[in-house]
Amino acid sequence: MTTSSNGASGFKQRTIIALVEDKPGVLARISGLFRRRGFNIASLAVGRSEMPGLSRMTFVVEGPPHVVQHVAAQLDRLVEVVEVQDITEKNIVWRELALIKVNSPSEHRGEILELANIFRVNVIDIGAKTLTMEVTGGRNKINSLIELLRRFGIREVIRTGRVATLRGALIEGQEEGAHAVADSVEHFYTPTAGDSGSV
Amino acid sequence: MVAKKLTGGQIVCEALLNEGVDVMFGLPGGAILPLYGELSKYPGLRHVLVRHEQGGAHAADGYARSTGKVGVVLATSGPGATNLITGLATAMMDSAPVVAITGQVGRAAIGTDAFQETDITGATLPVTKHNYLVTRAQDIGPTIHEAFHIARTGRPGPVLIDIPKDVFQEEAEYDFERDSQINLPGYHVPSTADESQIQKAVELIDAAERPVILAGHGVIISQAFDELRELAEKAEIPVVTTLLGISGFPEDHRLFVGFPGMHGLAYASLTLDESDLIIAVGSRFDDRIVGDPNRFATGAKKIQIDIDPAEINKSITADAPVIGDVKAVLGQINPKIKSTKHTDWVSRVEHLKAEHPSLKIRETDELLGQHVIKALSDVTRGDAIICTGVGQHQMWAAQHYRFTNANSWFSSGGLGTMGYEVPSAIGAQLGNPERLVWSICGDGGFQMTSMELATAVENNLPVKYAILNNNHLGMITQWQDLFYDGDFQAETYTANPDFVKLAEAYGMKGIRVTKQDQLEGAIREANEHNGPVIVDFVIEKVDNVYPMIPIGGSVEDLIEESL
Ligand SMILES: Cc1cc2nc3c(=O)[nH]c(=O)nc-3n(C[C@H](O)[C@H](O)[C@H](O)COP(=O)(O)OP(=O)(O)OC[C@H]3O[C@@H](n4cnc5c(N)ncnc54)[C@H](O)[C@@H]3O)c2cc1C
Ligand SMILES: Cc1ncc(C[n+]2csc(CCOP(=O)(O)OP(=O)(O)O)c2C)c(N)n1
Ligand SMILES: [Mg+2]
């Protein structure tokens, strides 16, 4: 298994997908459960599904694996959660989207457009001084592009959460970067079983 | 059939009647007045006016636990609703089915910091099984039926329905047939378990040499008393009950052991520790039982029967999880297991009982809490309903009352809510008018909700309140003694009221007991009095509850009283 915590230093990210009823307050219930265990939602994407009245959510969360796994079970207990799956170990395909607005004075514009070409990203707006591109892909691809654009002066990066689904084919293997180590772990406490210490 | 046009308030009442509600607890205020304005049209709905909404919630909880029906509490917006929170959290932790209906400010005012506005669905998210804000009168009927379904099925729990004032006034159609259709794609109620899980459990039971049943609250919720007994008797398995499993198994049965854990009976904890198989039946391996999970019953395999998949492997890894309702699951398991005897093991358990006489009371002329409970148990022949508060008196009650009737013990186990004792007994008495109800109170907890005595008097409820009066927050004294070098802080009451006079002030009978030889007479006098009574048992001031396994410990750390 590729799942357990990455040594003492950090926790791997885990991807959870849920099918939920499209009703007010559902997101608050779900995020409340994560908050209660003191760990972070690294990203979240919500949208209507193919079924009327149901939405899909994709969470990327950071926390100790046994706790995250347990939270998936607790999520399932919510009345409006129809289905929940921790797909971290599964064969999944996933994407993120980012809009990157970068300085593009005319002397650099050619170079920037070439980068866009190499990365196969769309340029969706060109202004007098800036240019905005749309990049879809895995986290590593987006991160690399951001790094390469940095020297031109990045004005804004707007990233969506991850959306993920199980692969249709039966081949093993995972998308690049799917289980990156959480960026910072200091703020986690690791809940352990045992007495609450209360009286 | 043409559905009737009704006001939202009338729909609430009709839907409650259709759910079989006959009594509800509550206290009105502006936002819920339109509902109260309809009550006179519905004499079948008895409303019990409480003195504080927390008391209303605990009374609904006591009513629910003691009848198996859903308890109902009403409160107004803002402070009325926030006063419910402790009661809802108590019900949530112990899986009690309660439906709370709160008034909310009018729809147009929601979100404007209007007078007495609180986001009560937001505030109660973590302390309810589910909650609703209803924004149209036409949704009231379906919401109430759905709320009752959720509150009482699966792992029960509290559900709150928040209804804005003008929604109570708006008109809509209500049609029971249509509005009681439940459509919850994400809500599943397990019943029988997968055959493969049953098979695994049966194999472990048949193979065990030293099996023990850890029977929990789930047995009571599922009313699986006969099935539990059949399992125990068929394979001769000793039965340990959790604190909330008490009265799930007859305590005069030869296979009965007692409750284990932090303040449980030493021999019950040791029985778990020496076993080679723990069959957890509707009990969630709470940390008060487990202590240090790495040192808990390390030689035992574990079967965990629970209706809530989220409880499996939470603190203890189950070798054989069985997801389902206790009654249904035992109905599957019992016919499949071998009929056997565990003669050596049962005599080993008897030996542990003899070696560790946790129920022996130390010799003294003083009046101890244990004496009071023992006398209560003897005089009532274990036949009463017992409600308790939280603290030393609760532990002595759990240890020394010998229950002979199923489902007769109501105590706040998971949240440990002081003050539960006074109103929960009111609910239990209302639900069980023919039974004798004793509430065992701490002098601390009693004073948190004693305003509800007026509710008992007003409604002619003959609850007997036994205050184990040590003039202390006794359990706090004990912890400061054992874990804070005897640095006693904020644990002594120097100005408790005269509880006998307090009884009289409320129009109740008051009796004071200061000596052991007065116990029996006073208890009989209280039992015979046709109305509510306070008995002020003035007990030894500082007295620790033993046995004790300190936090995070195991049986290796067991502290037993030297007699
Ligand atoms: C001061 C204090 C000291 C305490 N000391 C002790 C102690 O020494 N020993 C002790 O045992 N407790 C002690 N407790 C209580 C403890 O905190 C827990 O409340 C208690 O152990 C929980 O018991 P339980 O698991 O049986 O019940 P619950 O917490 O109510 O759990 C019931 C379980 O049954 C399941 N269930 C419900 N309905 C069904 C059904 N129909 N079918 C199948 N499963 C079902 C639920 O999902 C849940 O997992 C103490 C409490 C206090 C306040
Ligand atoms: C509402 C609430 N506040 C605080 C506590 C912490 N607490 C646990 S036991 C206890 C003492 C209870 O005193 P009392 O009711 O007199 O019972 P005793 O232990 O003396 O029998 C306290 C303060 C609690 N459980 N509940
Ligand atoms: Mg006290």
Coordinates of N, CA, C and O in Angstrom, one line a residue, chain A residues 21 23 25 28-29 32 35-37 54 70 73-74 76-83 192-199, chain B residues 125 129-131 146 150 155 184-188 262 287-288 291 293 308-312 314-315 475-476 479 551-552:
Chain A
E21 N -26.6 14.9 -1.5 CA -27.9 15.5 -1.9 C -27.6 17.0 -2.0 O -26.9 17.6 -1.2
K23 N -28.6 20.1 -1.2 CA -29.4 20.8 -0.3 C -28.6 21.8 0.5 O -27.4 21.6 0.7
G25 N -26.7 23.7 3.3 CA -26.1 23.2 4.6 C -25.3 22.0 4.5 O -24.6 21.6 5.4
A28 N -21.6 22.6 4.9 CA -21.2 23.0 6.3 C -21.2 21.7 7.2 O -20.3 21.6 8.0
R29 N -22.1 20.8 7.0 CA -22.0 19.6 7.8 C -20.7 18.8 7.5 O -20.1 18.3 8.4
G32 N -17.7 20.6 8.7 CA -17.7 20.6 10.2 C -17.0 19.3 10.7 O -16.3 19.3 11.7
R35 N -13.3 19.7 10.3 CA -12.8 20.7 11.3 C -12.7 20.1 12.7 O -11.7 20.3 13.4
R36 N -13.7 19.3 13.0 CA -13.7 18.7 14.3 C -12.5 17.8 14.6 O -12.0 17.7 15.7
R37 N -11.9 17.2 13.6 CA -10.8 16.4 13.8 C -9.5 17.2 13.6 O -8.4 16.7 13.6
L54 N -28.5 15.5 -7.1 CA -27.3 15.0 -6.4 C -26.1 15.8 -6.9 O -26.0 16.1 -8.1
H70 N -11.2 7.1 9.0 CA -12.4 7.1 9.9 C -13.3 8.2 9.6 O -14.6 8.0 9.7
A73 N -15.9 7.2 7.1 CA -17.0 6.5 7.6 C -18.0 7.4 8.3 O -19.2 7.2 8.3
Q74 N -17.4 8.4 9.0 CA -18.3 9.4 9.6 C -19.1 10.2 8.6 O -20.2 10.6 8.9
D76 N -20.2 9.2 5.9 CA -21.2 8.4 5.3 C -22.4 8.4 6.3 O -23.5 8.1 5.9
R77 N -22.2 8.7 7.5 CA -23.2 8.7 8.5 C -24.1 9.9 8.3 O -25.3 9.9 8.8
L78 N -23.7 11.0 7.6 CA -24.5 12.1 7.4 C -25.7 11.8 6.5 O -25.5 11.1 5.5
V79 N -26.8 12.2 6.9 CA -28.1 11.8 6.2 C -28.0 12.2 4.7 O -28.4 11.4 3.8
E80 N -27.4 13.3 4.4 CA -27.4 13.8 3.0 C -26.3 13.2 2.1 O -26.2 13.5 0.9
V81 N -25.4 12.5 2.7 CA -24.3 11.9 2.0 C -24.8 10.5 1.5 O -25.0 9.6 2.2
V82 N -24.9 10.4 0.2 CA -25.4 9.2 -0.4 C -24.3 8.1 -0.5 O -24.6 7.0 -0.3
E83 N -23.1 8.6 -0.8 CA -22.1 7.6 -1.1 C -20.7 8.3 -0.8 O -20.6 9.5 -1.2
T192 N -5.4 10.4 19.4 CA -5.1 9.0 19.7 C -6.3 8.5 20.5 O -6.9 9.3 21.2
A193 N -6.5 7.3 20.4 CA -7.5 6.7 21.2 C -7.1 6.7 22.6 O -5.9 6.8 22.9
G194 N -8.0 6.7 23.6 CA -7.6 6.8 25.0 C -8.5 7.7 25.7 O -9.4 8.2 25.1
D195 N -8.3 7.8 27.0 CA -9.3 8.6 27.7 C -9.2 10.0 27.4 O -8.2 10.6 27.1
S196 N -10.4 10.7 27.5 CA -10.5 12.1 27.2 C -9.9 12.9 28.3 O -9.6 14.1 28.1
G197 N -9.7 12.3 29.4 CA -9.1 13.1 30.5 C -10.1 13.9 31.3 O -9.7 14.7 32.2
S198 N -11.3 13.8 30.9 CA -12.4 14.7 31.5 C -13.0 13.9 32.7 O -12.9 12.7 32.8
V199 N -13.6 14.7 33.5 CA -14.4 14.1 34.6 C -15.8 14.7 34.6 O -16.0 15.8 34.3
Chain B
L125 N -25.3 21.8 14.7 CA -24.8 20.8 13.7 C -24.1 19.7 14.4 O -24.4 18.5 14.1
K129 N -28.3 14.5 15.3 CA -28.1 13.5 14.2 C -28.4 14.2 12.9 O -27.7 13.9 11.9
H130 N -29.4 15.1 12.9 CA -29.7 15.8 11.7 C -30.5 17.0 12.1 O -31.1 17.0 13.2
N131 N -30.5 18.1 11.3 CA -31.4 19.2 11.6 C -31.9 19.9 10.4 O -31.4 19.6 9.3
E146 N -40.0 12.9 8.3 CA -38.6 12.5 8.1 C -37.8 12.6 9.4 O -37.0 11.7 9.7
I150 N -35.7 9.6 11.2 CA -34.2 9.6 11.4 C -33.9 9.5 12.9 O -33.0 8.8 13.4
R155 N -29.0 4.1 14.4 CA -28.5 4.5 15.7 C -29.3 5.8 16.0 O -29.2 6.8 15.4
L184 N -34.9 9.1 1.3 CA -33.6 9.5 1.8 C -32.6 8.6 1.2 O -32.2 7.6 1.7
P185 N -32.1 9.0 0.0 CA -31.1 8.1 -0.7 C -29.9 7.8 0.1 O -29.2 6.8 -0.1
G186 N -29.5 8.7 0.9 CA -28.2 8.6 1.6 C -28.3 8.0 3.0 O -27.4 8.0 3.8
Y187 N -29.5 7.5 3.4 CA -29.8 7.1 4.8 C -30.2 5.6 4.7 O -31.2 5.3 4.2
H188 N -29.3 4.8 5.3 CA -29.6 3.4 5.3 C -29.7 2.9 6.7 O -28.9 3.2 7.5
M262 N -13.3 2.4 34.2 CA -12.7 3.3 35.2 C -13.2 3.1 36.6 O -12.5 3.1 37.5
D287 N -13.8 5.0 25.9 CA -12.5 5.1 26.5 C -12.5 4.9 28.0 O -11.5 4.6 28.6
R288 N -13.7 5.0 28.6 CA -13.8 4.7 30.1 C -13.7 3.2 30.3 O -13.5 2.8 31.4
G291 N -9.5 2.4 28.4 CA -8.3 2.9 29.0 C -7.2 3.0 27.9 O -7.5 3.6 26.8
P293 N -5.7 1.7 24.8 CA -6.1 0.7 23.9 C -5.0 -0.4 23.6 O -5.3 -1.5 23.2
D308 N -23.9 1.0 13.6 CA -23.2 2.2 13.0 C -21.8 1.8 12.5 O -20.9 1.6 13.3
P309 N -21.6 1.7 11.2 CA -20.3 1.3 10.7 C -19.2 2.2 11.1 O -18.0 1.8 11.2
A310 N -19.5 3.5 11.5 CA -18.4 4.4 11.9 C -17.9 4.0 13.3 O -16.8 4.5 13.7
E311 N -18.5 3.1 14.0 CA -18.0 2.7 15.3 C -17.0 1.6 15.2 O -16.3 1.3 16.1
I312 N -17.0 0.9 14.0 CA -16.1 -0.2 13.9 C -14.7 0.2 13.7 O -14.4 1.2 13.0
K314 N -12.9 2.0 15.6 CA -12.7 3.4 16.0 C -11.5 3.4 17.1 O -10.6 4.2 16.9
S315 N -11.7 2.6 18.1 CA -10.6 2.6 19.1 C -10.0 1.3 19.2 O -8.8 1.1 19.5
M475 N -16.8 14.0 42.9 CA -15.9 13.4 42.0 C -14.7 14.3 41.7 O -13.6 13.9 41.4
I476 N -14.9 15.6 41.8 CA -13.8 16.6 41.7 C -12.9 16.5 42.9 O -11.7 16.4 42.7
W479 N -10.7 13.5 42.3 CA -9.6 13.7 41.3 C -8.5 14.6 41.9 O -7.3 14.4 41.6
I551 N -7.1 7.3 34.3 CA -7.2 7.6 32.9 C -6.0 7.0 32.1 O -4.9 7.0 32.5
G552 N -6.4 6.4 30.9 CA -5.3 5.8 30.1 C -4.7 4.6 30.7 O -3.6 4.2 30.2

